[in-house]
């Protein structure tokens, strides 16, 4: 199916529920992004800083770029002013680096805190028990705001997916009840090509879909 047909199918599932669709364009050429843009998509996700900053100048300026992959501290300087939402805030050290670079440019970094909800060693994201420390540090920032939470859940069957999505929703709801400086719980970013419907049923209001839109990725090119 074409990019346009894929998008029509996915949006039919999402629009009724007011869920934001981020089209994950990693490894895909600029022309594919342009095709999705031409049928109305404005939110695109990349997982690598280098790839994002290579593509960004070649595409329309009203695209909202989402950095969905791990962000190394030494790469922060490249993304200031170019990214709409950083989904991968996961440490106080990264927070401090964002604060330093964004305050120097008098800009604000919009972020989601990424939680390693499945406690997988292979994945990034903060462990639940370290969340309070990060939240506390966020409250004293002047140039970083937290808009919600993000997770990449462990691979598994439907039951397992639901379990992790529910866990995330419960953390999200509990934080939403509290009052913080610089922190609001507006965005719950979870769900990808194979599990986004379950994620939405469990409360996601932003999903990140790559292969379901652009087709299989080829990493050997
Ligand atoms: C690649 C990626 C996605 C999209 O995955 P698909 O299975 O292609 O939908 C979503 N989130 C993150 C963090 C990713 O790296």
mmCIF file of C-alpha atoms in Angstrom, residues 18-129:
data_model
loop_
_atom_site.group_PDB
_atom_site.id
_atom_site.type_symbol
_atom_site.label_atom_id
_atom_site.label_comp_id
_atom_site.label_asym_id
_atom_site.label_seq_id
_atom_site.Cartn_x
_atom_site.Cartn_y
_atom_site.Cartn_z
ATOM 1 C CA UNK A 18 -8.119 12.863 19.146
ATOM 2 C CA UNK A 19 -4.817 11.033 19.231
ATOM 3 C CA UNK A 20 -1.751 12.751 17.774
ATOM 4 C CA UNK A 21 0.037 10.732 15.111
ATOM 5 C CA UNK A 22 3.799 11.109 14.865
ATOM 6 C CA UNK A 23 5.043 9.606 11.597
ATOM 7 C CA UNK A 24 8.384 7.944 12.355
ATOM 8 C CA UNK A 25 10.550 8.568 9.296
ATOM 9 C CA UNK A 26 13.895 7.181 10.512
ATOM 10 C CA UNK A 27 15.955 5.586 7.706
ATOM 11 C CA UNK A 28 13.413 6.844 5.139
ATOM 12 C CA UNK A 29 14.281 9.361 2.421
ATOM 13 C CA UNK A 30 13.126 12.963 2.341
ATOM 14 C CA UNK A 31 10.770 12.187 -0.554
ATOM 15 C CA UNK A 32 8.771 9.784 1.633
ATOM 16 C CA UNK A 33 8.433 12.453 4.307
ATOM 17 C CA UNK A 34 7.293 14.891 1.638
ATOM 18 C CA UNK A 35 4.612 12.390 0.502
ATOM 19 C CA UNK A 36 3.206 12.168 4.014
ATOM 20 C CA UNK A 37 3.454 15.945 4.379
ATOM 21 C CA UNK A 38 1.513 16.404 1.141
ATOM 22 C CA UNK A 39 -1.439 14.498 2.578
ATOM 23 C CA UNK A 40 -1.445 16.616 5.714
ATOM 24 C CA UNK A 41 0.987 15.079 8.202
ATOM 25 C CA UNK A 42 2.996 17.672 10.148
ATOM 26 C CA UNK A 43 4.468 15.643 13.043
ATOM 27 C CA UNK A 44 7.519 13.540 12.189
ATOM 28 C CA UNK A 45 9.749 11.500 14.475
ATOM 29 C CA UNK A 46 13.427 10.694 14.121
ATOM 30 C CA UNK A 47 15.529 8.681 16.549
ATOM 31 C CA UNK A 48 18.960 10.033 15.606
ATOM 32 C CA UNK A 49 20.082 13.638 15.986
ATOM 33 C CA UNK A 50 22.325 13.503 12.919
ATOM 34 C CA UNK A 51 19.562 12.190 10.679
ATOM 35 C CA UNK A 52 17.092 14.758 11.955
ATOM 36 C CA UNK A 53 19.395 17.698 11.345
ATOM 37 C CA UNK A 54 20.284 16.379 7.872
ATOM 38 C CA UNK A 55 16.646 16.131 6.803
ATOM 39 C CA UNK A 56 15.264 19.209 8.530
ATOM 40 C CA UNK A 57 16.690 21.863 6.131
ATOM 41 C CA UNK A 58 15.322 20.022 3.081
ATOM 42 C CA UNK A 59 11.734 19.997 4.237
ATOM 43 C CA UNK A 60 8.975 22.545 4.929
ATOM 44 C CA UNK A 61 9.487 24.765 7.949
ATOM 45 C CA UNK A 62 6.103 24.027 9.524
ATOM 46 C CA UNK A 63 7.021 20.408 10.279
ATOM 47 C CA UNK A 64 7.037 19.588 13.979
ATOM 48 C CA UNK A 65 10.097 17.391 14.568
ATOM 49 C CA UNK A 66 9.974 14.898 17.424
ATOM 50 C CA UNK A 67 13.213 13.441 18.752
ATOM 51 C CA UNK A 68 12.139 9.975 19.876
ATOM 52 C CA UNK A 69 15.509 8.266 20.324
ATOM 53 C CA UNK A 70 18.104 8.431 23.055
ATOM 54 C CA UNK A 71 19.684 11.872 23.301
ATOM 55 C CA UNK A 72 23.367 11.982 24.167
ATOM 56 C CA UNK A 73 24.454 15.027 26.095
ATOM 57 C CA UNK A 74 27.115 15.968 23.549
ATOM 58 C CA UNK A 75 24.430 16.164 20.832
ATOM 59 C CA UNK A 76 22.152 18.621 22.615
ATOM 60 C CA UNK A 77 23.853 21.619 21.029
ATOM 61 C CA UNK A 78 22.794 20.492 17.539
ATOM 62 C CA UNK A 79 19.070 20.342 18.198
ATOM 63 C CA UNK A 80 18.416 23.611 20.038
ATOM 64 C CA UNK A 81 15.646 25.457 18.212
ATOM 65 C CA UNK A 82 15.041 22.622 15.735
ATOM 66 C CA UNK A 83 12.930 20.166 17.683
ATOM 67 C CA UNK A 84 9.309 20.569 18.713
ATOM 68 C CA UNK A 85 9.299 17.849 21.369
ATOM 69 C CA UNK A 86 12.066 15.704 22.887
ATOM 70 C CA UNK A 87 10.561 12.361 23.963
ATOM 71 C CA UNK A 88 13.648 11.002 25.681
ATOM 72 C CA UNK A 89 14.497 13.003 28.786
ATOM 73 C CA UNK A 90 15.760 10.304 31.140
ATOM 74 C CA UNK A 91 18.372 11.717 33.505
ATOM 75 C CA UNK A 92 19.253 14.762 35.578
ATOM 76 C CA UNK A 93 22.518 15.018 33.661
ATOM 77 C CA UNK A 94 20.693 15.324 30.340
ATOM 78 C CA UNK A 95 18.261 17.781 31.929
ATOM 79 C CA UNK A 96 21.158 19.977 33.037
ATOM 80 C CA UNK A 97 22.657 19.930 29.547
ATOM 81 C CA UNK A 98 19.318 20.912 27.994
ATOM 82 C CA UNK A 99 18.906 23.688 30.549
ATOM 83 C CA UNK A 100 22.391 25.016 29.775
ATOM 84 C CA UNK A 101 22.017 25.125 25.986
ATOM 85 C CA UNK A 102 18.396 26.252 25.805
ATOM 86 C CA UNK A 103 18.823 29.013 28.367
ATOM 87 C CA UNK A 104 21.872 30.302 26.469
ATOM 88 C CA UNK A 105 19.658 30.721 23.388
ATOM 89 C CA UNK A 106 16.713 32.038 25.441
ATOM 90 C CA UNK A 107 14.579 29.145 24.193
ATOM 91 C CA UNK A 108 12.486 26.514 25.945
ATOM 92 C CA UNK A 109 13.001 22.768 25.528
ATOM 93 C CA UNK A 110 9.715 20.863 25.490
ATOM 94 C CA UNK A 111 10.253 17.358 26.742
ATOM 95 C CA UNK A 112 8.641 14.083 27.753
ATOM 96 C CA UNK A 113 10.199 11.916 30.425
ATOM 97 C CA UNK A 114 10.992 8.493 28.987
ATOM 98 C CA UNK A 115 10.355 5.671 31.431
ATOM 99 C CA UNK A 116 11.985 2.267 31.041
ATOM 100 C CA UNK A 117 8.757 0.646 32.119
ATOM 101 C CA UNK A 118 9.873 -2.903 31.321
ATOM 102 C CA UNK A 119 13.195 -2.436 33.149
ATOM 103 C CA UNK A 120 15.072 -3.724 30.123
ATOM 104 C CA UNK A 121 18.832 -3.293 30.199
ATOM 105 C CA UNK A 122 18.893 -2.894 26.427
ATOM 106 C CA UNK A 123 16.623 0.139 26.594
ATOM 107 C CA UNK A 124 17.097 3.705 27.720
ATOM 108 C CA UNK A 125 14.642 5.615 29.871
ATOM 109 C CA UNK A 126 14.552 6.247 33.591
ATOM 110 C CA UNK A 127 13.482 3.624 36.121
ATOM 111 C CA UNK A 128 10.312 4.450 38.016
ATOM 112 C CA UNK A 129 12.120 4.730 41.347
#
